[in-house]
mmCIF file of C-alpha atoms and ligand atoms in Angstrom:
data_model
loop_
_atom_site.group_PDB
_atom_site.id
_atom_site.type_symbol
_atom_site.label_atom_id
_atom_site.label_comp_id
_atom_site.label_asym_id
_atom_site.label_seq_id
_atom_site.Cartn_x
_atom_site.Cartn_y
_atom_site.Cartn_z
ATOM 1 C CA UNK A 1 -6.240 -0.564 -0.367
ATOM 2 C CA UNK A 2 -8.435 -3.625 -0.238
ATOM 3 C CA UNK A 3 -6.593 -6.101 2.415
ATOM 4 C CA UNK A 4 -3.144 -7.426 1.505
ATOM 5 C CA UNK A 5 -4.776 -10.859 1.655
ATOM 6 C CA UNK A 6 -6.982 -9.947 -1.394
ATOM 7 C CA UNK A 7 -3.769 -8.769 -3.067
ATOM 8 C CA UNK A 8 -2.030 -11.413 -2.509
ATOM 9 C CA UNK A 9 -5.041 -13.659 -3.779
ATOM 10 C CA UNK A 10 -5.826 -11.991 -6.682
ATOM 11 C CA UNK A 11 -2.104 -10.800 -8.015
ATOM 12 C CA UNK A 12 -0.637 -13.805 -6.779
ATOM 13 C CA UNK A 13 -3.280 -15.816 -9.781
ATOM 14 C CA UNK A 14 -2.467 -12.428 -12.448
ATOM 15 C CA UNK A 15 1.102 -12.929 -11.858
ATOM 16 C CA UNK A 16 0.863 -16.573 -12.759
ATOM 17 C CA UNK A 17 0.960 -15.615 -16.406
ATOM 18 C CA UNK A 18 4.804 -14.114 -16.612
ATOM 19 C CA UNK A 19 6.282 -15.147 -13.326
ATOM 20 C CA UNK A 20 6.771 -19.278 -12.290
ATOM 21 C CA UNK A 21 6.779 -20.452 -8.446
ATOM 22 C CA UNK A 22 10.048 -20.004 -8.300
ATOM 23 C CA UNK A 23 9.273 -16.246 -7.933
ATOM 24 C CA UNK A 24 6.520 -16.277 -5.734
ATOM 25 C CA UNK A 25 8.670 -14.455 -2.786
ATOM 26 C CA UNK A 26 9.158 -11.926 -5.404
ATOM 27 C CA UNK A 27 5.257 -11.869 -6.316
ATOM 28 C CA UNK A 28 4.723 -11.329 -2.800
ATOM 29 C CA UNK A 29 6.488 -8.364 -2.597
ATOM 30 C CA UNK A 30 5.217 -7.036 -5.342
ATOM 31 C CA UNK A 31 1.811 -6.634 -3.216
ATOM 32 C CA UNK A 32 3.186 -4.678 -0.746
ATOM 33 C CA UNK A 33 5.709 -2.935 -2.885
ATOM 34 C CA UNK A 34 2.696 0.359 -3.375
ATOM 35 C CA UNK A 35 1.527 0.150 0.273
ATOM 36 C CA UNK A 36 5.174 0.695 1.524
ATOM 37 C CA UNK A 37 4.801 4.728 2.034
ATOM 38 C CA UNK A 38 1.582 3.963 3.808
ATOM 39 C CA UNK A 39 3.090 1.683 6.291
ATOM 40 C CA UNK A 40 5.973 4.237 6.305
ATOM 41 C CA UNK A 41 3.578 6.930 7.331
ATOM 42 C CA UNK A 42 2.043 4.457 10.218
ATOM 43 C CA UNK A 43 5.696 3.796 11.471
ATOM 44 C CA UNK A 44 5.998 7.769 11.511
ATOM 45 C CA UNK A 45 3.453 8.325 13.722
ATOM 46 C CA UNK A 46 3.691 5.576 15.798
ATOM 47 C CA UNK A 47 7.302 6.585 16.726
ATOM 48 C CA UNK A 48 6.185 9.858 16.481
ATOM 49 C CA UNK A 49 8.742 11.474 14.157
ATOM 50 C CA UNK A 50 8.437 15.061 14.180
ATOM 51 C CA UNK A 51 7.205 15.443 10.835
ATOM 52 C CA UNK A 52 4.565 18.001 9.676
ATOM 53 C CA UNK A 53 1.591 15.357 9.238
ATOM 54 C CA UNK A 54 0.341 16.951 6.092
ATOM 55 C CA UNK A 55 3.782 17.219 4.241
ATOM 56 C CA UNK A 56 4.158 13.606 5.228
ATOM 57 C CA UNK A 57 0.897 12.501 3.962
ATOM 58 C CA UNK A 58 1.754 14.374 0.167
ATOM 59 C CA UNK A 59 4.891 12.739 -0.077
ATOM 60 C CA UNK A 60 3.500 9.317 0.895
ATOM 61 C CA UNK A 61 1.388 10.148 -2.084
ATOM 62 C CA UNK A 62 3.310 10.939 -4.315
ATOM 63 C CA UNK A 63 5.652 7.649 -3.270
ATOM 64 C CA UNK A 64 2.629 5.662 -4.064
ATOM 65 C CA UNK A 65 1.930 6.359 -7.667
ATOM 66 C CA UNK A 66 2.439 4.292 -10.302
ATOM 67 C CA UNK A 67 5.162 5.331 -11.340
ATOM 68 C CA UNK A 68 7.566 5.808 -8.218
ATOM 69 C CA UNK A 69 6.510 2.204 -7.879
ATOM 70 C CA UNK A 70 8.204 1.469 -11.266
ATOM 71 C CA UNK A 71 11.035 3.794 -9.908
ATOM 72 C CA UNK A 72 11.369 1.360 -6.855
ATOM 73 C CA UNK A 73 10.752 -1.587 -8.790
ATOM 74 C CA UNK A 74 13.887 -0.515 -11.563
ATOM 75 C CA UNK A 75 16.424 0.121 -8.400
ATOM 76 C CA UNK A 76 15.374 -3.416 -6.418
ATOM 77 C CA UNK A 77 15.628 -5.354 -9.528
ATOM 78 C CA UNK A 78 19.773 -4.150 -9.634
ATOM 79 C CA UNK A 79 20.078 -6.607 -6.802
ATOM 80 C CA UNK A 80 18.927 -9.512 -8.144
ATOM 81 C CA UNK A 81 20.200 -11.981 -11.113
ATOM 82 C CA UNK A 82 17.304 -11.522 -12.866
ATOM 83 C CA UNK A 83 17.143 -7.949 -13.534
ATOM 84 C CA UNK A 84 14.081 -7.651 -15.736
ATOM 85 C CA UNK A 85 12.225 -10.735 -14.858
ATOM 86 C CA UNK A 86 12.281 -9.400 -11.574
ATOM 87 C CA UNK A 87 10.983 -6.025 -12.777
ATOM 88 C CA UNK A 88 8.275 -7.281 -15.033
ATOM 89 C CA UNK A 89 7.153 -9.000 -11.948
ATOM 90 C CA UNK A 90 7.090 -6.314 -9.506
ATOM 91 C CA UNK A 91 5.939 -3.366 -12.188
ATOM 92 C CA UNK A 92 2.795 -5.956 -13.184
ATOM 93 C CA UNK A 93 1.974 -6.380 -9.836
ATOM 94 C CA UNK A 94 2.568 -2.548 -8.713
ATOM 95 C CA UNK A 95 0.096 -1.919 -11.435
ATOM 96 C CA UNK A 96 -2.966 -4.818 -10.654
ATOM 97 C CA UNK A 97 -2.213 -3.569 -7.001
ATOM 98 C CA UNK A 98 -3.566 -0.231 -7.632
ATOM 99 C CA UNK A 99 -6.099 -0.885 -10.036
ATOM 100 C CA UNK A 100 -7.140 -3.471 -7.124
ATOM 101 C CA UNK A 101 -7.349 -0.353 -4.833
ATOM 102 C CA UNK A 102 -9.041 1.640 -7.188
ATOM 103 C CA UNK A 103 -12.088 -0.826 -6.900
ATOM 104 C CA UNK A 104 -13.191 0.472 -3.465
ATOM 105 C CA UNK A 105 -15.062 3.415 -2.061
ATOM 106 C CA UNK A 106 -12.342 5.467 -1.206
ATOM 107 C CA UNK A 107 -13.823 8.881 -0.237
ATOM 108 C CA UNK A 108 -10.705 11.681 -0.979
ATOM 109 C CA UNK A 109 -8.654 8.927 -1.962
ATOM 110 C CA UNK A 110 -7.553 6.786 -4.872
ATOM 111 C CA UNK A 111 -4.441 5.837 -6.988
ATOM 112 C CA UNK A 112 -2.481 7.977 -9.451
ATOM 113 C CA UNK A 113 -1.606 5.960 -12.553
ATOM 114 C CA UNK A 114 -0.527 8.903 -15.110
ATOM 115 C CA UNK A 115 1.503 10.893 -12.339
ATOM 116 C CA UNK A 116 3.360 12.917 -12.210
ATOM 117 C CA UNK A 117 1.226 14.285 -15.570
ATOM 118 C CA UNK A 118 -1.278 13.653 -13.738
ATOM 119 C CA UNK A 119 -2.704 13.952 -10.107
ATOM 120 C CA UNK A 120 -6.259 13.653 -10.515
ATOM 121 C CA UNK A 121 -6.929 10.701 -8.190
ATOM 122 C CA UNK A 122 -8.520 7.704 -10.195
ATOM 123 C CA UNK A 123 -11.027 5.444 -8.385
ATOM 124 C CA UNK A 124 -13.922 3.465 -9.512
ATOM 125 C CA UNK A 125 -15.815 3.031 -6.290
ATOM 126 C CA UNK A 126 -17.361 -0.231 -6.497
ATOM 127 C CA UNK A 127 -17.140 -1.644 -3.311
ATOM 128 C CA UNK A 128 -16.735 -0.770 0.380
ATOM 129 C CA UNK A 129 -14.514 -2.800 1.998
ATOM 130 C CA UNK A 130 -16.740 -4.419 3.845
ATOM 131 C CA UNK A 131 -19.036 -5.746 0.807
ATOM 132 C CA UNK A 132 -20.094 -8.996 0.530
ATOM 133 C CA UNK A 133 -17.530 -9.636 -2.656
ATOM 134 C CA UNK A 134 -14.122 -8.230 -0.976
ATOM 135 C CA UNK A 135 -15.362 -10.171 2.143
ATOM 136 C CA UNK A 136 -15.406 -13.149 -0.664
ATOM 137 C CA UNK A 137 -12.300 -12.624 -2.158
ATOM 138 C CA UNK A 138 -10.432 -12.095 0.951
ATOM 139 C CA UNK A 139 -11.387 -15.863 1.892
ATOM 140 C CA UNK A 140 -10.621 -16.977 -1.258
ATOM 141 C CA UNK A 141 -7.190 -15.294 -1.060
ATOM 142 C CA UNK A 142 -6.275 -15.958 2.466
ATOM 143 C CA UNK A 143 -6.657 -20.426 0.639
ATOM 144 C CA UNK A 144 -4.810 -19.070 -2.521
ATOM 145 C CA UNK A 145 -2.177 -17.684 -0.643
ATOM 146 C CA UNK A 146 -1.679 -20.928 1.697
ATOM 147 C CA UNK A 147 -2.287 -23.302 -1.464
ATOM 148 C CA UNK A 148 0.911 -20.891 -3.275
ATOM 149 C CA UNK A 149 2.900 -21.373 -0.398
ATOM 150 C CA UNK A 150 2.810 -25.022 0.419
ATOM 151 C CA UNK A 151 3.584 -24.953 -3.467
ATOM 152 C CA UNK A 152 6.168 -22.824 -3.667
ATOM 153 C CA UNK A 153 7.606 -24.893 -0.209
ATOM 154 C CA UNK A 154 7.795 -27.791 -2.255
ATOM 155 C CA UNK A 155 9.511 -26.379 -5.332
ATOM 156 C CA UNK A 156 12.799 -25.849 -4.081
ATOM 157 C CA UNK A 157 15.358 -24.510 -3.716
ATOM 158 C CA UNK A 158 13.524 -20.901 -2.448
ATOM 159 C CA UNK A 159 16.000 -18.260 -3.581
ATOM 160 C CA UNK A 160 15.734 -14.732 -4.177
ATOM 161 C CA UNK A 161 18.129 -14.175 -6.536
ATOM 162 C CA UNK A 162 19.977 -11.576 -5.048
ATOM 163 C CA UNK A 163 23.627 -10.923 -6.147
ATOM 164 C CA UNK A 164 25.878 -8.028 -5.668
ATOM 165 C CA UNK A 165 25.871 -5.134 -7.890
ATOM 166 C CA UNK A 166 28.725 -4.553 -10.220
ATOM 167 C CA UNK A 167 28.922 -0.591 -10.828
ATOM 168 C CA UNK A 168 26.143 0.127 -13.848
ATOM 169 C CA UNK A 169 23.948 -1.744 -11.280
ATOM 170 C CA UNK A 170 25.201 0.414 -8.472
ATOM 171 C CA UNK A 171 24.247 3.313 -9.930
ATOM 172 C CA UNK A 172 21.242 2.481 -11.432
ATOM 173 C CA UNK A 173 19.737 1.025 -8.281
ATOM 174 C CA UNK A 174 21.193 3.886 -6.290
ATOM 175 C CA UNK A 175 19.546 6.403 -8.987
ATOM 176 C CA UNK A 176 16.650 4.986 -8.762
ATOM 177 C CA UNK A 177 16.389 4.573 -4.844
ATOM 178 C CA UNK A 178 17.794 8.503 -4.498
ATOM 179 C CA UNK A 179 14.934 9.150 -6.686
ATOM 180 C CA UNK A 180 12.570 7.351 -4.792
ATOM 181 C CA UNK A 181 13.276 8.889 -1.864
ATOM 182 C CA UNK A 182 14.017 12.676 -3.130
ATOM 183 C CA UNK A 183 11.403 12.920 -6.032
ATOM 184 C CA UNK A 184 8.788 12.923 -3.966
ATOM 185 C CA UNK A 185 9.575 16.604 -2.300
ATOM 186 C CA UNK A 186 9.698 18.300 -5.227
ATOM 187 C CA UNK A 187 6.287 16.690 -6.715
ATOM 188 C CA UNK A 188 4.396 17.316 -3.283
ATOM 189 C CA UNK A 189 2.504 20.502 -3.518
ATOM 190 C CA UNK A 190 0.775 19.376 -7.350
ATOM 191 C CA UNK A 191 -1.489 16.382 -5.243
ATOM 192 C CA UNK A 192 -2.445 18.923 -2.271
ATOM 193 C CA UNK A 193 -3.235 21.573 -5.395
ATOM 194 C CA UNK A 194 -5.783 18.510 -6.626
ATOM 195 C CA UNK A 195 -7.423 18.512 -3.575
ATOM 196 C CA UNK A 196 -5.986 14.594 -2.746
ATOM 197 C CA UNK A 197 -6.767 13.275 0.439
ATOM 198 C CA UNK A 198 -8.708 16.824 1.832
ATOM 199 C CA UNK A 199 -4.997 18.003 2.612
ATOM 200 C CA UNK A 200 -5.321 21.457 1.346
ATOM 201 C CA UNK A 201 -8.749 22.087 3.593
ATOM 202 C CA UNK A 202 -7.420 20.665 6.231
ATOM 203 C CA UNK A 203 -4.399 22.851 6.440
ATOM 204 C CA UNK A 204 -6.113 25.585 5.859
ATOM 205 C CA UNK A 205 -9.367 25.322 8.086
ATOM 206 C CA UNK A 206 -7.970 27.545 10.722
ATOM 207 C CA UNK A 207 -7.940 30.271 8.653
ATOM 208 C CA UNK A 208 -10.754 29.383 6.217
ATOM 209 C CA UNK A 209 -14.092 28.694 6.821
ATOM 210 C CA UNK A 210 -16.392 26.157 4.764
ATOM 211 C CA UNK A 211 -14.150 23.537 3.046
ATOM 212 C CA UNK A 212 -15.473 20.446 1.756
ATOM 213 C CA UNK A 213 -13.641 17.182 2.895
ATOM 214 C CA UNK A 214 -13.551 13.536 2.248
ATOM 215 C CA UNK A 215 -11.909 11.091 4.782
ATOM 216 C CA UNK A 216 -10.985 8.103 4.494
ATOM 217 C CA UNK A 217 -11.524 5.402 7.427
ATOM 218 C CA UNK A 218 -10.931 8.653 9.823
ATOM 219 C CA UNK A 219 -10.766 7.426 13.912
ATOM 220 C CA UNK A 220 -14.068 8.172 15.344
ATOM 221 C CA UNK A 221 -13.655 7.956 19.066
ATOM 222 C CA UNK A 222 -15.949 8.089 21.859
ATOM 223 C CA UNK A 223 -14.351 9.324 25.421
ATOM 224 C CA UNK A 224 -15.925 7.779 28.623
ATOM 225 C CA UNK A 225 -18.588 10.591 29.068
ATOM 226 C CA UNK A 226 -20.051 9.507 25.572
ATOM 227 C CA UNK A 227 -18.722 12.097 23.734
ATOM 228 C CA UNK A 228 -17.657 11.397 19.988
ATOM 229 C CA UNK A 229 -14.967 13.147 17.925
ATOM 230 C CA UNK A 230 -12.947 13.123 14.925
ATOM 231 C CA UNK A 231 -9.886 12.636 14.196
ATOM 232 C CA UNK A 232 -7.721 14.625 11.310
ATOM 233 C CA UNK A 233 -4.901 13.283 10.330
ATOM 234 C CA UNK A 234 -2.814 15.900 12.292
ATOM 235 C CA UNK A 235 -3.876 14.084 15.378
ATOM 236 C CA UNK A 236 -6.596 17.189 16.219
ATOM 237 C CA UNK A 237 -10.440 15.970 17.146
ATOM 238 C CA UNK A 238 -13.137 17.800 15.712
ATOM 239 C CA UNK A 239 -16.851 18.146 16.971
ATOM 240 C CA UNK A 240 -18.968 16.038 14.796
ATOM 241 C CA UNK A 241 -22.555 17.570 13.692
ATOM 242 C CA UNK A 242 -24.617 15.164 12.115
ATOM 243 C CA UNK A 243 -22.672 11.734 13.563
ATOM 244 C CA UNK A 244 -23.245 10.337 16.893
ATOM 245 C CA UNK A 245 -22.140 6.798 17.134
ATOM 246 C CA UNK A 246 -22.428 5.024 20.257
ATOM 247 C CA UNK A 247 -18.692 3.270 19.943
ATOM 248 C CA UNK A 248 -15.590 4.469 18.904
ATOM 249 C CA UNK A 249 -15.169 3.349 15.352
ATOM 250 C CA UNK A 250 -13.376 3.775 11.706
ATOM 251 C CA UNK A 251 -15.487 6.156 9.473
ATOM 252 C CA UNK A 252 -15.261 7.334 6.134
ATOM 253 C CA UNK A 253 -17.281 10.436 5.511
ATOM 254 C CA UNK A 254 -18.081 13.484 3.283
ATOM 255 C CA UNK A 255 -19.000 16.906 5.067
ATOM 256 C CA UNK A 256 -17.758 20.573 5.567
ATOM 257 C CA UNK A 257 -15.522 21.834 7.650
ATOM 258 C CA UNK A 258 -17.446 24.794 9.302
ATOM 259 C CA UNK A 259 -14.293 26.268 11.191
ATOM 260 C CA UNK A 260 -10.474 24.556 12.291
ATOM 261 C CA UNK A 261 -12.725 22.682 14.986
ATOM 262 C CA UNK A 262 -15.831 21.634 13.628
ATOM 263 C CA UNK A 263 -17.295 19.439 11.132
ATOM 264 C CA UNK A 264 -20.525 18.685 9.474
ATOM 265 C CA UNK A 265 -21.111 15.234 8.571
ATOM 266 C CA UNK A 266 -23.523 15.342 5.167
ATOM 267 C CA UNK A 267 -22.379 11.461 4.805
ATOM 268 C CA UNK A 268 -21.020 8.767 6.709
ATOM 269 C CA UNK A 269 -19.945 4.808 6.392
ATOM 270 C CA UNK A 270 -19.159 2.691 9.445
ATOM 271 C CA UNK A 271 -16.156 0.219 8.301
ATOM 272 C CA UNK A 272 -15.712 -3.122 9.784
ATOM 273 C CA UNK A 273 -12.127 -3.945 12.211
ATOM 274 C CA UNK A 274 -11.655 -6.862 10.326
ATOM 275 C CA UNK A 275 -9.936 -5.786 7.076
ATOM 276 C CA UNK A 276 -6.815 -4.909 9.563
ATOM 277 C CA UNK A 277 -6.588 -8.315 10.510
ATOM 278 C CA UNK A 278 -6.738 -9.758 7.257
ATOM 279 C CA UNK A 279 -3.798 -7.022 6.267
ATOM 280 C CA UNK A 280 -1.823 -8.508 9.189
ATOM 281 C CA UNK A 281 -2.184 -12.239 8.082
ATOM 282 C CA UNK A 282 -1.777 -11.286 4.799
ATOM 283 C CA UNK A 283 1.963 -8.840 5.623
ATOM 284 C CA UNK A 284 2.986 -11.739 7.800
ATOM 285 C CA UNK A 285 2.765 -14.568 5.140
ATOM 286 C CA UNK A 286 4.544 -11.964 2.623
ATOM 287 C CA UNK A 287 7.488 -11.535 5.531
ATOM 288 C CA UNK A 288 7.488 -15.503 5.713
ATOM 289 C CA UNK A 289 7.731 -16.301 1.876
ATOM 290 C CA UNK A 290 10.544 -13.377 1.596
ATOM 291 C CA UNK A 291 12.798 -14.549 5.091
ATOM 292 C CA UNK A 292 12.559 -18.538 4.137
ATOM 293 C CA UNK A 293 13.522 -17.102 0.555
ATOM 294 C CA UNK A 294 16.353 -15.096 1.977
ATOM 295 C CA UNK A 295 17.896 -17.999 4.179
ATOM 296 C CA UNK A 296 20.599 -19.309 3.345
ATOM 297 C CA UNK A 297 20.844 -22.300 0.937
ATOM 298 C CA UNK A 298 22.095 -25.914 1.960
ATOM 299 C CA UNK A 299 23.767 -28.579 -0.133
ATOM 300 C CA UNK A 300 20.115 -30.386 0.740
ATOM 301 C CA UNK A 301 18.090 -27.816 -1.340
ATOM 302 C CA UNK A 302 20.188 -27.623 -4.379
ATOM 303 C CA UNK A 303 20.166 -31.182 -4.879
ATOM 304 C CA UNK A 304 16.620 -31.918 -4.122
ATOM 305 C CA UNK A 305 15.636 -29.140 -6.300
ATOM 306 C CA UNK A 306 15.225 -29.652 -10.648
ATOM 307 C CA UNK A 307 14.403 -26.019 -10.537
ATOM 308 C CA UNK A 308 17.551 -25.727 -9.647
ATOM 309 C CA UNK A 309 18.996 -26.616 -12.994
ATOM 310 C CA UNK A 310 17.167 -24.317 -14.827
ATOM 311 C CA UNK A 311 18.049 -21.403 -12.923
ATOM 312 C CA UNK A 312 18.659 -18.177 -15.350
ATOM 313 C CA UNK A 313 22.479 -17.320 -16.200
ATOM 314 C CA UNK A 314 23.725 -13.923 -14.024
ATOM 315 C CA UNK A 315 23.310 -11.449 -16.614
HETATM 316 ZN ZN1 ZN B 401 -2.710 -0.500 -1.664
#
């Protein structure tokens, strides 16, 4: 993904057209809404669940597609007055979010917009993440995204709609969240078949010998004797032919895997630390905009507020 800041920058002008400030919490989470199973799979290994890395990397996959994202976007929408305002708004921005993504060099990665018919990964590699036009747009988007919110401050009261399902919405929203989380492991062995992500080669390089790969900003890190290696994404290093950096570093790179221990690096791309700042600022502005959203209401805000007037009938 390009940085959430970009996201939030660039869907937070697309989503101008259909959704008014008074859904700008709901905007926000709409950019974060496809990244979910990806900050699911960093909470996994951070806590260190015992999960089997590569199964968890499918099904956070398959959870990312466009259409689980419409899946997730149908159940959350239950909860709210709105129903399908809310879901146009979080399906639009599910969908410029990943054709956002789909702008960068993502070796062995990508977004799936015709799953599960589908799981060739679709990218248009335009940009590394650290070209002079994301670098751009993540400025412009880190103003955007203050100038939205000292908007959307001002046009009160903040509300997120939320109301308490009656029992269609109940099992809607519980369909589609049961789906959510269940679909996913029975569509996980069609993106490892498509070679997404390397997964296949690297589950099998113990016992095969010669697999192309493509990683993604893979950890490159040097130990204190100078020694670099590579990290898979079952936590394993791997000696490194042809890459010898002098500091530990993220890395996206094409090569073969000669056995389950070694790699050849054919071609390599040294990514910049700051895009994971710029995803921080960017998560904790969405986490503002959605808790002063979620607060309760005073007397104060309904008055002050001629949104307020024009808020939409429960339906
Ligand atoms: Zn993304």
């Amino acid at each position: 993904m390009p940085n959430t800041l970009v996201h939030l920058g660039v869907q937070g002008l697309v989503l101008r057209s259909i959704a008014s400030d008074r859904y700008l919490a709901w905007v926000a989470v709409g950019c974060v809404l496809p990244d979910l199973p990806w900050i699911l799979q960093r909470v996994c290994k951070r806590l260190q669940i015992p999960v089997d890395p590569f199964d968890l990397r499918v099904y956070c996959i398959v959870q990312a597609s466009l259409f689980m994202c419409l899946l997730l976007s149908a159940g959350v929408a239950q909860l709210t007055r709105d129903r399908w305002k809310i879901f146009q708004i979080l399906a639009l921005s599910s969908l410029v979010h990943l054709l956002l993504d789909a702008t960068e060099i993502k070796w062995g990665n990508g977004v799936h917009l015709l799953a599960p018919f589908s799981w060739r990964l679709v990218r248009f590699d335009l940009f590394w993440p650290e070209s002079a036009i994301v670098s751009a747009v993540t400025l412009a988007g880190l103003v955007l995204s203050g100038w939205l919110i000292v908007k959307w401050w001002r046009v009160r009261p903040h509300d997120l709609q939320l109301r308490l399902p009656d029992a269609q919405r109940w099992m809607l929203g519980g369909g589609a969240a049961a789906s959510y989380v269940l679909l996913p492991l029975a569509l996980m062995s069609a993106p490892e078949q498509a070679g997404n992500h390397s997964v296949g080669a690297f589950r099998a390089r113990w016992t095969q010998s010669n697999l192309a790969v493509e990683m993604y900003r893979a950890h490159y890190i040097v130990d204190e004797q100078g020694h670099g290696a590579l990290w898979t994404m079952d936590d394993r290093p791997l000696e490194v032919l042809g890459l010898d950096l002098p500091s530990s570093a993220r890395v996206s790179i094409r090569g073969v895997l000669l056995d389950g221990e070694t790699i050849r690096v054919d071609e390599w791309h040294r990514h910049a630390p700051a895009r994971d700042v710029a995803t921080a600022v960017g998560l904790l502005l969405v986490s503002m905009l959605v808790l002063a959203s979620a607060r309760p209401r005073s007397p104060t805000d309904q008055r002050s507020s001629p949104a307020s007037t024009r808020a939409p009938q429960p339906r």
